[in-house]
Amino acid sequence: MNPSMANWETVMKLFPAAEADHSQKVYEVQQMVSLLFDLNNYLVQAFLRCKETRPATLLFLGKVLRLNEGYFKTMHQNEVLCSRFLMTQLCAILIESALPIFAKGEFDYTKLPSYYVLHGADNPTVITFGGADTERIVHYDEARPCPTYPADAPPYKPFVHLFFLAARAMMYIAAFIDMHDRDARQATHPQSGQREREALTSEKCLYEALLQPQKLALSRLQLLNYMAKWLLHLMDVRPDGTLPSEVPEQWNYLPQQLVDTVVRATQMAPKDGLFIDGMISLMLVLMGNTNYFPKPHTHTLFPSYLMSILNDYSLRKVLEAHPWFKDHIVRSCIRCYIAVEKANYERLEVRYELAHCLKRFLEVDSLCAPVREEFGRQGTVLERFSHMAVAEVNAAVDQLIQTLTEMNEAMKNGADLSETAVAAPAAAADGTAENADANRGARNGGRRSQGRGASATNNEEDADDEEAEEQADGTRTYHQMGLSLRSHIMLFNASIDMFNQIAAQFEKGVSQNMVAQQISQMLSRSLVCFAGPKSKSLKIEFAERYEYRPREILSRLVDCITRFRRSRSFLQCMCKCGIPLPDIHAAMKMVVERQLVTEDLIWRLSEMNGALQKVSEKVGEEDALWDDAPDYALDALLSTPLTHPVALPSDVKNLADLIFVNSDTIHHHLLSESKNPFTNEHLDEAILKEFNERPEIKEACEALKKRIAEWVQEAKEKLNNNL
């Protein structure tokens, strides 16, 4: 057996596959780790207390961290046990050594200058945060070079050096936690071989043993809380939790991973309300704030942390008592939802957590009151949020319909419906431990590259996981499809429940034309899918096993859509949403006649169906007026009546060649992409506004409005004469 395999065998013997529960062994190793930590910590503290040995000790600790700058440069695949034990012990000692810095009352965070994270010949420490190519909060290049360590900086003090060593060590801990989570996912992945799963499970247990001793984890949580308060100081946060509009440069040049770590490293740590006030403050000001946190994918770190607080009674009370909570939480969650969706981050768990958190907060009137007036205005964040959330629900409906249809077809084709069914064999996996090690090393090889950002690694890894799952979809069993269905149902239910609360809390904002258009189209489409003529193809066996309850889905949809039964603008939007009106009426009629929902919902749906019929007649009369409308009277993008024209920016010499669209149309388009729909050139609201404020463009717009008004008057007279 080669040496690399001997190392793996040692770890796997610690946590043998024959045992289903490794908790006792993990506990025993944790006790050993704690004992060895006490001995090692005692030795290092002795060196740090002595003035003669302190500088050399700090330099040595910094050099050890520097050797592992790429996280896994020396902690390589073959030395599983010793390398991970060495680094976790070193990191724990540094964290424990840094805690006394903050022990005496209220700490002055100005004593920890942020320029210690910068490179430069004048930097007196050997601490680096990933090398010269470190990913920072903002992007620096030749046009905007990254600042360097100031030559006129005052002499550093050992406690400053120690704090930054501990902060760097915390980044390693966060990387270990990522590896633990990755192992946990891969160990249950359908494409992992048996031997590979055993190796992954063993390494996962090893991380739990090394990282979760109570004393070490609590010290980690304390330092993370102090680091969060230091970050708040760098942002120059005000007493009410608001931030300056201009981002301080000392925040801009921070390593992205350092900020990410403060949230990521809270995992695998104990729940303690005494040490989360700084973390909560950081979450409330950063969550969804793309001005201070411009990389959208990093906002996916917050929902799981927020969920962990909400699911613990004592922590939830600490959160609710926070002075910034009431004014910030709803706005922060909605902005985070937007930031996550802008990143096209397809991890289902994150989207579900966000929708679930939002629903819980929207149920509380006092949390919605601070933003109700703001969200009631035209063109606010609520409009962008509804645009993103509608797309989310539409995607969930598509996934539900597709999975249900596939399961229905599998039933008809006589597929094995049991939970133990085996999928058609894909690429055969070698069952040897050596091959398991190689496969795992190939998947994780990218993590060991020098200077690579952990946040980027996580996203690439998740993309790889999703790609692998997609490849496996072609051979999924009925049960595997059912498990996927259950996840999509959870997301769909959470999204619809969230919409219900949005409609109840921000009725004025939802009734705005743009928001109503988006929501009416989504709800009408969903209702027709689940209660229309094709709904028969959505029947499956063992529906309860996968928590598929069609009547519950219909009840949620009907409850949501009937909230707008007396809103004329919403009913008008339903008539023009693109879903055929006969299909909508037929779906409503089927729900009522078959009594598929509760009696109160049936009454509300019947009322809405009648109101929709009356409004549709009026809309039909208006549409008849525009049947023969000339091109200049129609929106150039959607061919709808041009009621509020704006000109798209162009370099035309003749103003008659300008392209006009409705302001709502282009506004809706720009929510999705910042491009001119006809030329694909960059376009945003500011450019559009500036172009249309030119005197000659204003004049052309007014002339067009007058021309359209004259045509409408003539068309009405002609229509009346024909009647």
PDB file of C-alpha atoms in Angstrom, residues 530-701:
ATOM      1  CA  PHE A 530     -52.895  23.360 -11.903  1.00  0.00           C
ATOM      2  CA  ALA A 531     -56.614  23.706 -12.667  1.00  0.00           C
ATOM      3  CA  GLY A 532     -56.622  23.834 -16.467  1.00  0.00           C
ATOM      4  CA  PRO A 533     -57.267  21.141 -19.070  1.00  0.00           C
ATOM      5  CA  LYS A 534     -53.723  19.711 -18.805  1.00  0.00           C
ATOM      6  CA  SER A 535     -53.867  19.210 -15.048  1.00  0.00           C
ATOM      7  CA  LYS A 536     -54.831  15.532 -15.527  1.00  0.00           C
ATOM      8  CA  SER A 537     -51.262  14.798 -16.619  1.00  0.00           C
ATOM      9  CA  LEU A 538     -50.039  15.935 -13.182  1.00  0.00           C
ATOM     10  CA  LYS A 539     -51.490  12.991 -11.253  1.00  0.00           C
ATOM     11  CA  ILE A 540     -48.938  10.707  -9.600  1.00  0.00           C
ATOM     12  CA  GLU A 541     -48.821   7.687  -7.318  1.00  0.00           C
ATOM     13  CA  PHE A 542     -47.663   7.979  -3.699  1.00  0.00           C
ATOM     14  CA  ALA A 543     -48.268  11.739  -3.771  1.00  0.00           C
ATOM     15  CA  GLU A 544     -48.233  11.990   0.029  1.00  0.00           C
ATOM     16  CA  ARG A 545     -44.788  10.395   0.173  1.00  0.00           C
ATOM     17  CA  TYR A 546     -43.434  13.439  -1.677  1.00  0.00           C
ATOM     18  CA  GLU A 547     -45.723  15.948   0.058  1.00  0.00           C
ATOM     19  CA  TYR A 548     -47.555  16.656  -3.192  1.00  0.00           C
ATOM     20  CA  ARG A 549     -51.013  17.894  -2.229  1.00  0.00           C
ATOM     21  CA  PRO A 550     -52.715  19.473  -5.262  1.00  0.00           C
ATOM     22  CA  ARG A 551     -55.537  20.987  -3.212  1.00  0.00           C
ATOM     23  CA  GLU A 552     -53.062  22.738  -0.927  1.00  0.00           C
ATOM     24  CA  ILE A 553     -51.281  24.215  -3.942  1.00  0.00           C
ATOM     25  CA  LEU A 554     -54.606  25.358  -5.396  1.00  0.00           C
ATOM     26  CA  SER A 555     -55.688  26.826  -2.061  1.00  0.00           C
ATOM     27  CA  ARG A 556     -52.505  28.884  -1.856  1.00  0.00           C
ATOM     28  CA  LEU A 557     -52.953  30.122  -5.431  1.00  0.00           C
ATOM     29  CA  VAL A 558     -56.634  30.981  -4.984  1.00  0.00           C
ATOM     30  CA  ASP A 559     -55.976  32.694  -1.656  1.00  0.00           C
ATOM     31  CA  CYS A 560     -53.296  34.835  -3.295  1.00  0.00           C
ATOM     32  CA  ILE A 561     -55.111  35.720  -6.516  1.00  0.00           C
ATOM     33  CA  THR A 562     -58.461  36.522  -4.854  1.00  0.00           C
ATOM     34  CA  ARG A 563     -56.844  39.153  -2.652  1.00  0.00           C
ATOM     35  CA  PHE A 564     -57.009  41.340  -5.771  1.00  0.00           C
ATOM     36  CA  ARG A 565     -60.609  40.529  -6.706  1.00  0.00           C
ATOM     37  CA  ARG A 566     -61.761  44.119  -6.105  1.00  0.00           C
ATOM     38  CA  SER A 567     -58.738  45.832  -7.667  1.00  0.00           C
ATOM     39  CA  ARG A 568     -59.793  47.110 -11.078  1.00  0.00           C
ATOM     40  CA  SER A 569     -56.208  47.729 -12.190  1.00  0.00           C
ATOM     41  CA  PHE A 570     -55.251  44.156 -11.286  1.00  0.00           C
ATOM     42  CA  LEU A 571     -58.257  42.713 -13.147  1.00  0.00           C
ATOM     43  CA  GLN A 572     -57.362  44.798 -16.193  1.00  0.00           C
ATOM     44  CA  CYS A 573     -53.830  43.423 -16.024  1.00  0.00           C
ATOM     45  CA  MET A 574     -55.228  39.880 -15.906  1.00  0.00           C
ATOM     46  CA  CYS A 575     -57.118  40.576 -19.120  1.00  0.00           C
ATOM     47  CA  LYS A 576     -53.878  41.660 -20.809  1.00  0.00           C
ATOM     48  CA  CYS A 577     -51.426  39.266 -19.152  1.00  0.00           C
ATOM     49  CA  GLY A 578     -51.003  36.995 -22.173  1.00  0.00           C
ATOM     50  CA  ILE A 579     -52.896  34.015 -20.710  1.00  0.00           C
ATOM     51  CA  PRO A 580     -56.083  33.406 -22.781  1.00  0.00           C
ATOM     52  CA  LEU A 581     -59.116  34.654 -20.850  1.00  0.00           C
ATOM     53  CA  PRO A 582     -61.204  31.550 -21.680  1.00  0.00           C
ATOM     54  CA  ASP A 583     -58.509  29.405 -20.028  1.00  0.00           C
ATOM     55  CA  ILE A 584     -58.553  31.569 -16.896  1.00  0.00           C
ATOM     56  CA  HIS A 585     -62.365  31.459 -16.694  1.00  0.00           C
ATOM     57  CA  ALA A 586     -62.357  27.689 -17.269  1.00  0.00           C
ATOM     58  CA  ALA A 587     -59.809  27.127 -14.489  1.00  0.00           C
ATOM     59  CA  MET A 588     -61.808  29.270 -12.059  1.00  0.00           C
ATOM     60  CA  LYS A 589     -65.025  27.487 -13.021  1.00  0.00           C
ATOM     61  CA  MET A 590     -63.488  24.045 -12.480  1.00  0.00           C
ATOM     62  CA  VAL A 591     -62.206  24.978  -9.003  1.00  0.00           C
ATOM     63  CA  VAL A 592     -65.650  26.304  -8.032  1.00  0.00           C
ATOM     64  CA  GLU A 593     -67.740  23.484  -9.495  1.00  0.00           C
ATOM     65  CA  ARG A 594     -65.567  20.685  -8.098  1.00  0.00           C
ATOM     66  CA  GLN A 595     -65.147  22.504  -4.778  1.00  0.00           C
ATOM     67  CA  LEU A 596     -61.390  21.985  -4.807  1.00  0.00           C
ATOM     68  CA  VAL A 597     -60.796  24.651  -2.149  1.00  0.00           C
ATOM     69  CA  THR A 598     -62.526  25.768   1.035  1.00  0.00           C
ATOM     70  CA  GLU A 599     -65.942  27.421   0.990  1.00  0.00           C
ATOM     71  CA  ASP A 600     -64.686  30.946   1.696  1.00  0.00           C
ATOM     72  CA  LEU A 601     -62.153  30.685  -1.148  1.00  0.00           C
ATOM     73  CA  ILE A 602     -64.861  29.371  -3.498  1.00  0.00           C
ATOM     74  CA  TRP A 603     -67.006  32.412  -2.684  1.00  0.00           C
ATOM     75  CA  ARG A 604     -64.094  34.801  -3.285  1.00  0.00           C
ATOM     76  CA  LEU A 605     -63.135  33.085  -6.545  1.00  0.00           C
ATOM     77  CA  SER A 606     -66.738  33.217  -7.823  1.00  0.00           C
ATOM     78  CA  GLU A 607     -66.858  36.941  -7.077  1.00  0.00           C
ATOM     79  CA  MET A 608     -63.553  37.461  -8.888  1.00  0.00           C
ATOM     80  CA  ASN A 609     -64.677  35.463 -11.919  1.00  0.00           C
ATOM     81  CA  GLY A 610     -67.754  37.685 -12.303  1.00  0.00           C
ATOM     82  CA  ALA A 611     -65.743  40.879 -11.843  1.00  0.00           C
ATOM     83  CA  LEU A 612     -63.152  39.681 -14.353  1.00  0.00           C
ATOM     84  CA  GLN A 613     -65.907  39.015 -16.902  1.00  0.00           C
ATOM     85  CA  LYS A 614     -67.213  42.588 -16.613  1.00  0.00           C
ATOM     86  CA  VAL A 615     -63.761  44.156 -16.791  1.00  0.00           C
ATOM     87  CA  SER A 616     -62.829  42.001 -19.788  1.00  0.00           C
ATOM     88  CA  GLU A 617     -65.824  43.332 -21.726  1.00  0.00           C
ATOM     89  CA  LYS A 618     -64.678  46.897 -21.131  1.00  0.00           C
ATOM     90  CA  VAL A 619     -61.087  46.010 -22.025  1.00  0.00           C
ATOM     91  CA  GLY A 620     -62.354  44.316 -25.185  1.00  0.00           C
ATOM     92  CA  GLU A 621     -64.067  47.529 -26.256  1.00  0.00           C
ATOM     93  CA  GLU A 622     -60.860  49.486 -25.673  1.00  0.00           C
ATOM     94  CA  ASP A 623     -58.818  46.908 -27.571  1.00  0.00           C
ATOM     95  CA  ALA A 624     -61.202  47.123 -30.520  1.00  0.00           C
ATOM     96  CA  LEU A 625     -60.298  50.786 -30.812  1.00  0.00           C
ATOM     97  CA  TRP A 626     -56.635  49.878 -31.341  1.00  0.00           C
ATOM     98  CA  ASP A 627     -57.143  47.018 -33.799  1.00  0.00           C
ATOM     99  CA  ASP A 628     -56.305  49.201 -36.792  1.00  0.00           C
ATOM    100  CA  ALA A 629     -53.888  51.543 -35.030  1.00  0.00           C
ATOM    101  CA  PRO A 630     -51.039  52.918 -37.176  1.00  0.00           C
ATOM    102  CA  ASP A 631     -47.484  51.881 -36.308  1.00  0.00           C
ATOM    103  CA  TYR A 632     -46.601  55.255 -34.810  1.00  0.00           C
ATOM    104  CA  ALA A 633     -49.357  54.781 -32.183  1.00  0.00           C
ATOM    105  CA  LEU A 634     -47.998  51.429 -30.996  1.00  0.00           C
ATOM    106  CA  ASP A 635     -45.195  50.467 -28.649  1.00  0.00           C
ATOM    107  CA  ALA A 636     -42.248  49.457 -30.872  1.00  0.00           C
ATOM    108  CA  LEU A 637     -41.333  46.561 -28.575  1.00  0.00           C
ATOM    109  CA  LEU A 638     -44.697  45.030 -27.607  1.00  0.00           C
ATOM    110  CA  SER A 639     -47.057  46.477 -30.266  1.00  0.00           C
ATOM    111  CA  THR A 640     -49.372  47.679 -27.483  1.00  0.00           C
ATOM    112  CA  PRO A 641     -51.026  51.145 -27.376  1.00  0.00           C
ATOM    113  CA  LEU A 642     -48.387  53.836 -26.980  1.00  0.00           C
ATOM    114  CA  THR A 643     -49.817  55.780 -24.038  1.00  0.00           C
ATOM    115  CA  HIS A 644     -46.650  57.035 -22.297  1.00  0.00           C
ATOM    116  CA  PRO A 645     -43.990  57.274 -25.022  1.00  0.00           C
ATOM    117  CA  VAL A 646     -40.268  57.613 -24.381  1.00  0.00           C
ATOM    118  CA  ALA A 647     -37.576  57.601 -27.047  1.00  0.00           C
ATOM    119  CA  LEU A 648     -34.786  55.041 -26.990  1.00  0.00           C
ATOM    120  CA  PRO A 649     -31.317  56.628 -27.225  1.00  0.00           C
ATOM    121  CA  SER A 650     -29.936  56.688 -30.766  1.00  0.00           C
ATOM    122  CA  ASP A 651     -27.799  58.827 -33.093  1.00  0.00           C
ATOM    123  CA  VAL A 652     -30.452  59.346 -35.773  1.00  0.00           C
ATOM    124  CA  LYS A 653     -30.257  62.564 -37.757  1.00  0.00           C
ATOM    125  CA  ASN A 654     -33.975  62.625 -38.511  1.00  0.00           C
ATOM    126  CA  LEU A 655     -36.176  62.737 -35.387  1.00  0.00           C
ATOM    127  CA  ALA A 656     -38.852  60.879 -37.321  1.00  0.00           C
ATOM    128  CA  ASP A 657     -36.607  57.805 -37.149  1.00  0.00           C
ATOM    129  CA  LEU A 658     -36.645  57.690 -33.345  1.00  0.00           C
ATOM    130  CA  ILE A 659     -37.942  54.472 -31.766  1.00  0.00           C
ATOM    131  CA  PHE A 660     -40.651  55.032 -29.151  1.00  0.00           C
ATOM    132  CA  VAL A 661     -41.833  52.612 -26.469  1.00  0.00           C
ATOM    133  CA  ASN A 662     -43.965  52.971 -23.357  1.00  0.00           C
ATOM    134  CA  SER A 663     -42.048  54.058 -20.276  1.00  0.00           C
ATOM    135  CA  ASP A 664     -43.412  51.006 -18.403  1.00  0.00           C
ATOM    136  CA  THR A 665     -42.237  48.677 -21.158  1.00  0.00           C
ATOM    137  CA  ILE A 666     -38.629  49.823 -21.194  1.00  0.00           C
ATOM    138  CA  HIS A 667     -38.571  50.092 -17.411  1.00  0.00           C
ATOM    139  CA  HIS A 668     -39.672  46.463 -17.129  1.00  0.00           C
ATOM    140  CA  HIS A 669     -37.081  45.432 -19.715  1.00  0.00           C
ATOM    141  CA  LEU A 670     -34.273  47.196 -17.840  1.00  0.00           C
ATOM    142  CA  LEU A 671     -35.143  45.294 -14.680  1.00  0.00           C
ATOM    143  CA  SER A 672     -33.959  42.163 -16.499  1.00  0.00           C
ATOM    144  CA  GLU A 673     -30.996  43.474 -18.486  1.00  0.00           C
ATOM    145  CA  SER A 674     -29.339  46.849 -18.993  1.00  0.00           C
ATOM    146  CA  LYS A 675     -29.376  46.781 -22.792  1.00  0.00           C
ATOM    147  CA  ASN A 676     -31.178  48.544 -25.603  1.00  0.00           C
ATOM    148  CA  PRO A 677     -33.615  45.828 -26.837  1.00  0.00           C
ATOM    149  CA  PHE A 678     -32.988  46.784 -30.474  1.00  0.00           C
ATOM    150  CA  THR A 679     -29.238  47.483 -30.575  1.00  0.00           C
ATOM    151  CA  ASN A 680     -27.952  45.537 -27.526  1.00  0.00           C
ATOM    152  CA  GLU A 681     -25.978  48.610 -26.494  1.00  0.00           C
ATOM    153  CA  HIS A 682     -25.728  49.420 -22.783  1.00  0.00           C
ATOM    154  CA  LEU A 683     -28.793  51.235 -21.483  1.00  0.00           C
ATOM    155  CA  ASP A 684     -29.966  52.109 -17.997  1.00  0.00           C
ATOM    156  CA  GLU A 685     -32.532  54.418 -16.404  1.00  0.00           C
ATOM    157  CA  ALA A 686     -30.071  57.305 -16.065  1.00  0.00           C
ATOM    158  CA  ILE A 687     -29.058  57.206 -19.757  1.00  0.00           C
ATOM    159  CA  LEU A 688     -32.713  56.956 -20.815  1.00  0.00           C
ATOM    160  CA  LYS A 689     -33.719  59.898 -18.639  1.00  0.00           C
ATOM    161  CA  GLU A 690     -30.828  62.064 -19.838  1.00  0.00           C
ATOM    162  CA  PHE A 691     -31.643  61.366 -23.503  1.00  0.00           C
ATOM    163  CA  ASN A 692     -35.340  62.160 -23.115  1.00  0.00           C
ATOM    164  CA  GLU A 693     -34.612  65.429 -21.319  1.00  0.00           C
ATOM    165  CA  ARG A 694     -32.975  66.892 -24.417  1.00  0.00           C
ATOM    166  CA  PRO A 695     -35.107  69.750 -25.778  1.00  0.00           C
ATOM    167  CA  GLU A 696     -35.421  68.285 -29.285  1.00  0.00           C
ATOM    168  CA  ILE A 697     -36.409  64.847 -27.904  1.00  0.00           C
ATOM    169  CA  LYS A 698     -39.002  66.402 -25.596  1.00  0.00           C
ATOM    170  CA  GLU A 699     -40.429  68.270 -28.556  1.00  0.00           C
ATOM    171  CA  ALA A 700     -40.576  65.080 -30.651  1.00  0.00           C
ATOM    172  CA  CYS A 701     -42.319  63.241 -27.793  1.00  0.00           C
TER     173      CYS A 701
END
